[in-house]
């Protein structure tokens, strides 16, 4: 087959321009492509909610790729095993209630599920601020290209509008900290000592709307609450993402 | 559920030590987790061949995540559409014979397929040399942690043994260049000008055993041959990976 | 007036997507936004030729902003005074035949003239390769975002098609070196010693089509030819840009 | 024409020494070469007021070059359309009251207008402090070469005297922060959330003399006031620059 | 002898996996391989207590290698001479009560003694947090590879459990500062002025359990207490390490 | 005891000045503190030969600290087991003829043995050139502080005189490359592929005087000869160091 | 003449070891080799007071080398003209009471004068702390090699004893800030706005003993006092150095 | 005295502009401010020859400040003792014919002598090229600000005309390498092994006009000739500078 280079470039520009214009207004924007953000996105997408996942890096997956200390395996406890099954992630039982999976498989299966559910992905995209207008709600995200930030260039951002924003950015709790930095009464307490049992138990309780329009999930939820941390066990992450999806869907009346 | 932090850590160490020891001898080692390497790995794994994919970065996916100029879409031509179907990657027709897919979906579905086919992944792992013994064949890889190299530390490597090595490292052709640098008669010519049609057509011809035990696929195949380059069209990559898998399977008698 | 943030973002995306798609095929692509490139672009645009100027940096102007050793003044000799007049750049006579202008005024007036002539600008855009197909001509440019290169990321490029390419990248002669590096018989000799008189006299002679489809202008012309260099005098730059515009227009039959 | 290299160098040194000595005392010093600073400078210059624009970078134009997320287009609303016309910047209507222009054209036309109005430019020049003597007014600027700061060298600065200083340095509000850092009661509140409508409306109100002798304009005005931010819409910037020019001219009795 | 490369790699993986799994629970974890940590470790090991030394760098020895201003000699005073003798470190008397030894010999003999006493070493390992569960005790360490931190990668850590932790990290007092940073009432005062006599005298008094389960020794003890500093004299370091070993052994009932 | 800070500093200066002046002329200078250099130094020192070990880094031990891929264990084969015994390094048998030891113990015991044998150590010291006078022999080393080189400062070196120089700098073969770079007929071929059995067997043969006055040992010997590499097995290193010590002792008539 | 390389090295080591040992106890240590420190040192030395100047950089001269904005000229006012004469520095009268000298000549003549007066120089030497013992006086300096700090290495310092310390480190006021940082009641206020007249007048008043044993001079005196700054005029610097020398000499009874 | 900040700045600009304009044509330009360049400049200046010394760094003195390995002492042999006396540099005899001086004193006295002899200094000035016109002679220097180069900015240079250029840039032989790089038949061989006696003896022979108009002195002379190097002995440097001064003076007929 003869191929035309310009047609290839045009195909990408046209298609992605269409997507970008379409997603400048959406139901839910999920910030951060780690396990809680991916699970949340997949489950929102499955309900037919228009949502996009915004990831700072080139690749999706966040801190899960590296497993524990670069050994690419993760652990999931009994309570979340059903989510491994749901996303088709294989596992082996190490001890009663402790299941070990490949970190690469976990990331790729979660991402694939979100794609199949119709979620759009904007990678290499940094959230540098949020939009809060007269109603006092977080009603949009101010985004820019990550390489522009990495290169230290001064370039203006775009604004995306959304009904709900989900901060799934891990222990940095990026969106929450942006809101905190503007002098609101939101306070990000930072994650506590390592105590996996408590951290995994309480994470659902911390998965909530912390500011009008802003829901927090995964390690970001624990970081905002000053809750303990848990290391390379990911059951709580997945359950928190699932819970955040339910919470937002309910508010949207879906 | 009460959780024990040490049990979590032990689960990962035990499981991954087992995997690492098991994969110190394997049938095929694929170096590089871009589209050709992933397709090749998935198709080898589906045939029951014991293989692992070694990736330098933390994430799998290589240069496909970024689509064209950070617009996360890729193009695939007619000839390779069946592979999109096979891996369950959705697409839209842009012009007759030109199909556009999400780059994020393409990466995650290819990786997921390889995982499901039983392929093992060693990410954050750099190939710093190869093993060539008395028979003159590339019969193993000398690997190290990527962060060790990034930090400029001097730490000794491990050696993995394999019957075949597949260089799927893109235009750097890393393994081929390691062999070239040791004074062999292998010459890596480097990729030519942009000419997508020719590049995509000839890539299958360049997918071959370039040194005893070393097969080259994807953009690395074109780089070794001095062939043209093609930009964000990925049909040739997938077809080359498929061809490499068949070639090696045949030599292994599978 | 009430303003909508999303409308602002959409306006930019729609307008620039339109421009980008339109300029994926054009008559002339000028690479490099220094004095010769700007003069050439303005004069081509004035003839109604469809052309775009591609600049690696965020700002247009190249090496002219800094004048001589950060003293923001430039010198233009008698022969090129008419071009200062043409572009509306003020000057003072320092010695007979030596005119001094503000470097900031020179850059901005040249750029403004090119804009008024209908030239499109793609800044923050790096040319990383060229397209050469069966006819052996430079028939397009392989471009990428400069910040992607600065951040060391692996992202695929786009291809722009053009009938003529003008290398106006200064002493680096970027496009010419890309062609040279692919093993062609084009040789970039590098600029010679400082000898302003000779360099300014010969530059017109070196402004020519050095490879099918590739014309070189300004300091790049002297660098390819091994000609002398000239320092902060810009008459030759402007005259070379003018000459290149004429040469290409003639070949295009305009 | 035969050229003498030393004459070229001498022409620049003599001319710029003259300018520098002449501008060591002036009416108004504008710090920052973005849209508000350029508009302000052009309009002050047109009134015959002796003023110079001091820019940290090599190029003039600030954050406007990059448009929105590197798409080199900007938006201007109805209220400021007359300023686009005044400076000869072409535009297209995207939606009622929203006009899109080329960012490159906007920068170059504004800069060209300032040059034509007799404004002097000192680029690559950093303001590292201000002069405040017995009368408690900001009565001068302490400047240095930007590359000296970039290279981490210890070199003493020069002092320029001026009746008024205009801080047009964008959201960094550099001059205001220098005054704040010396323990005065001036407080820079920092810019608020994204809310373009409010930000564009209020900017004129914030364009004022915030400390004796120091007027603030553009995004710096909003940053000092803790006002919202607005993204790639530039009408307020231009109107604020116009307003600052009028305010200072009035105080100077012009 | 014929050697098998894979057997060599396997030997290391199997042996170290065994060690790592075994030391995920231990009596005492000593953080920091400088003189006080090494002396403490050697003396704990000699009592048959299961302990490991965790060192951030590739090499063991901390700040002692460099002697004073890169002259590789250290000084030990009369009170600690018996410890030089105990560890077999040669010395010369410089003045009454001042003994000079080779810094290289001191490091290597202390490390060798710890090895002979059965201490395990985990080098290139960073302590990034501690485990504190319901009993409020420091009951474990959260560790990661140092190169992962150096390379700025996001990878999850492991957790080691221990009855006592000894902070021997020098003036940074790394573990104490981690505990302080989580909002406890532990305060690290930082080291005082140079006053060797006082610093060396008081260090034993400051070697104590500063938080449940956390003992501090060496310069870290002085830094926590706000005590003076002492320069390249190491008697107090060794005596403090000895004292910490005794203190912990007593609590463990050995 | 009351301590005087100045006495502490003076003790170090006086002692190390004495050592430095004494060792400006010596029998043997060993460059590089890895396993072969340390074994060689210890065995030379035991024979009463005046020698010093010069190490670029702050710590002694070279590439042995990190074991294999940061697992701090090394392997030694049967032929070299007697050297482990001689230096008091504990080991476990992994497979017949393969012994595993702690890398930390190996480094510290080797270094301690060299110290006990009277070897002097100059760490943080870079060899930047060699002295070759009328007799054409390498008769001294040109040294400088490593931090001076790291900081990019221009400071003149010192010269040490020695009868023999031993290059034990590993695969960089630093001293050999310095001699090669001056246009001599010495050629450093660089290490070959991984082939542990052959590399370990041939290393003794490559341990020889490669230039008058310059002996090469350890991985540097293989690198000069173009011999294979071997990974984290250290028997050949120790045997090569032993052989080099014998060879030089013989030439010195000891 | 035949030369011996080792003799050359030995000559330097022996001579400088002697000097270093001799100056470990001295009357006055001056920190910082700018104009005030050099003038102070020269005048102390001329009175026969044993003093050394400690400079962080490789070269002596501090901020005076660069003149104003890299134009290597400095200005000295009438009041300090006699010090130019005293040190043999040539000058030209620019305006009544304003004298211009070469910055290079000023530095070199001041340094030469200090050398001739018997002052010792320790360059590339950083003051990282001070010694304060039971009497509460600053009674010594804790020094290290600057390149050690630049290279980020951990190496212990030496201690020099002195009756008086003079902080001549310019606007950083390094020694004063070290004392402040240890929790004393000394507060460094930082330099004020540019106001040359006031700054030059008041500097003598601020040249005083700010803490027992610690005298401050030059720009450091103004920085401690929160006084204004003055730019490239150096009369106050020289007069302050002269005043500090007199003050300390008086206290020492010379 | 009341001081005016603007007068101070103006004084410097006017004076240095005058100097710069005056020295755009001169007899001799000396590149590099180390010992040979300084001695040469001082001796040329004493003969009334119009010359300037151009130094890349902020400070004058080159590699002499650091003495040997940061011990700030240098050695000068008998043959050059008269030059120490001539420049007023104090010394002590270490061994017969070996004299030790302070490196700080040597630099400052040489620089002071050059200043007194009327030499102009341009520091922070990089020579980036030379001027060679129709007569084939090096007849000028192309200079730029060093910080511009350090900051990686693109700014045009100035040209200085001179009858003779002296390359005194040490082992880099910067000017000679610039000439070599343009394809002339000049070859810079690079310095040889350490052999002080030979290097010091032959340096005078290598001090010669290596290209029309270009004389080389000091270590640059040995580097061009491929001669040996000598370490921290500076007699040959001073004698070479003296010889170069005589040679050039003779050619100029002075």
Short mmCIF file of N, CA and C in Angstrom, two decimals, chain A residues 162-201:
data_model
loop_
_atom_site.label_atom_id
_atom_site.label_comp_id
_atom_site.label_asym_id
_atom_site.label_seq_id
_atom_site.Cartn_x
_atom_site.Cartn_y
_atom_site.Cartn_z
N UNK A 162 -15.77 20.99 33.88
CA UNK A 162 -16.28 19.68 34.29
C UNK A 162 -17.19 19.86 35.51
N UNK A 163 -18.13 18.96 35.65
CA UNK A 163 -19.05 19.04 36.80
C UNK A 163 -18.34 18.59 38.08
N UNK A 164 -17.52 17.56 37.94
CA UNK A 164 -16.77 17.08 39.09
C UNK A 164 -15.31 16.84 38.69
N UNK A 165 -14.45 17.12 39.64
CA UNK A 165 -13.04 16.80 39.47
C UNK A 165 -12.67 15.77 40.52
N UNK A 166 -11.91 14.77 40.11
CA UNK A 166 -11.45 13.75 41.05
C UNK A 166 -9.94 13.83 41.15
N UNK A 167 -9.44 14.10 42.36
CA UNK A 167 -7.99 14.18 42.58
C UNK A 167 -7.48 12.79 42.91
N UNK A 168 -6.81 12.18 41.95
CA UNK A 168 -6.26 10.84 42.14
C UNK A 168 -4.76 10.90 41.93
N UNK A 169 -4.14 11.94 42.46
CA UNK A 169 -2.73 12.19 42.16
C UNK A 169 -1.78 11.63 43.20
N UNK A 170 -2.27 10.72 44.07
CA UNK A 170 -1.38 10.07 45.03
C UNK A 170 -1.02 10.98 46.18
N UNK A 171 0.10 10.69 46.82
CA UNK A 171 0.41 11.39 48.07
C UNK A 171 0.69 12.88 47.87
N UNK A 172 0.91 13.31 46.64
CA UNK A 172 1.10 14.74 46.42
C UNK A 172 -0.23 15.51 46.51
N UNK A 173 -1.35 14.83 46.25
CA UNK A 173 -2.67 15.46 46.30
C UNK A 173 -2.63 16.82 45.59
N UNK A 174 -2.22 16.76 44.32
CA UNK A 174 -1.90 17.97 43.57
C UNK A 174 -3.06 18.96 43.50
N UNK A 175 -4.23 18.49 43.15
CA UNK A 175 -5.36 19.41 42.99
C UNK A 175 -5.76 19.99 44.35
N UNK A 176 -5.79 19.15 45.35
CA UNK A 176 -6.14 19.64 46.69
C UNK A 176 -5.14 20.72 47.15
N UNK A 177 -3.90 20.50 46.87
CA UNK A 177 -2.90 21.49 47.28
C UNK A 177 -3.04 22.79 46.48
N UNK A 178 -3.44 22.70 45.22
CA UNK A 178 -3.67 23.93 44.45
C UNK A 178 -4.79 24.74 45.10
N UNK A 179 -5.85 24.05 45.52
CA UNK A 179 -6.97 24.73 46.17
C UNK A 179 -6.52 25.31 47.51
N UNK A 180 -5.75 24.51 48.25
CA UNK A 180 -5.24 24.97 49.55
C UNK A 180 -4.37 26.22 49.39
N UNK A 181 -3.56 26.24 48.34
CA UNK A 181 -2.58 27.33 48.18
C UNK A 181 -3.23 28.67 47.87
N UNK A 182 -4.49 28.65 47.45
CA UNK A 182 -5.15 29.91 47.11
C UNK A 182 -5.80 30.55 48.33
N UNK A 183 -5.52 30.01 49.51
CA UNK A 183 -6.01 30.67 50.72
C UNK A 183 -7.39 30.23 51.15
N UNK A 184 -7.84 29.07 50.65
CA UNK A 184 -9.11 28.54 51.12
C UNK A 184 -8.90 27.89 52.49
N UNK A 185 -9.98 27.36 53.06
CA UNK A 185 -9.83 26.70 54.36
C UNK A 185 -9.57 25.21 54.21
N UNK A 186 -9.34 24.76 53.00
CA UNK A 186 -8.97 23.35 52.81
C UNK A 186 -7.53 23.17 53.28
N UNK A 187 -7.29 22.12 54.08
CA UNK A 187 -5.94 21.86 54.57
C UNK A 187 -5.54 20.44 54.21
N UNK A 188 -4.40 20.28 53.58
CA UNK A 188 -3.87 18.96 53.25
C UNK A 188 -2.90 18.59 54.35
N UNK A 189 -3.22 17.55 55.10
CA UNK A 189 -2.42 17.24 56.30
C UNK A 189 -1.17 16.43 56.01
N UNK A 190 -1.12 15.75 54.89
CA UNK A 190 0.05 14.92 54.58
C UNK A 190 -0.11 13.53 55.16
N UNK A 191 0.52 12.56 54.51
CA UNK A 191 0.32 11.18 54.95
C UNK A 191 1.08 10.90 56.24
N UNK A 192 0.57 9.96 57.03
CA UNK A 192 1.18 9.64 58.31
C UNK A 192 2.19 8.52 58.20
N UNK A 193 2.56 7.93 59.34
CA UNK A 193 3.51 6.82 59.37
C UNK A 193 2.97 5.63 58.59
N UNK A 194 3.84 4.67 58.32
CA UNK A 194 3.43 3.40 57.72
C UNK A 194 2.59 2.61 58.72
N UNK A 195 1.39 2.24 58.33
CA UNK A 195 0.52 1.36 59.12
C UNK A 195 -0.53 0.86 58.15
N UNK A 196 -0.20 -0.20 57.45
CA UNK A 196 -0.99 -0.63 56.29
C UNK A 196 -2.42 -0.97 56.67
N UNK A 197 -2.61 -1.69 57.77
CA UNK A 197 -3.95 -2.14 58.13
C UNK A 197 -4.90 -0.97 58.32
N UNK A 198 -4.46 -0.01 59.11
CA UNK A 198 -5.31 1.15 59.37
C UNK A 198 -5.51 1.98 58.10
N UNK A 199 -4.45 2.16 57.35
CA UNK A 199 -4.54 2.97 56.13
C UNK A 199 -5.53 2.39 55.14
N UNK A 200 -5.48 1.07 54.98
CA UNK A 200 -6.36 0.41 54.02
C UNK A 200 -7.82 0.42 54.49
N UNK A 201 -7.99 0.36 55.79
CA UNK A 201 -9.35 0.34 56.34
C UNK A 201 -10.01 1.71 56.20
#
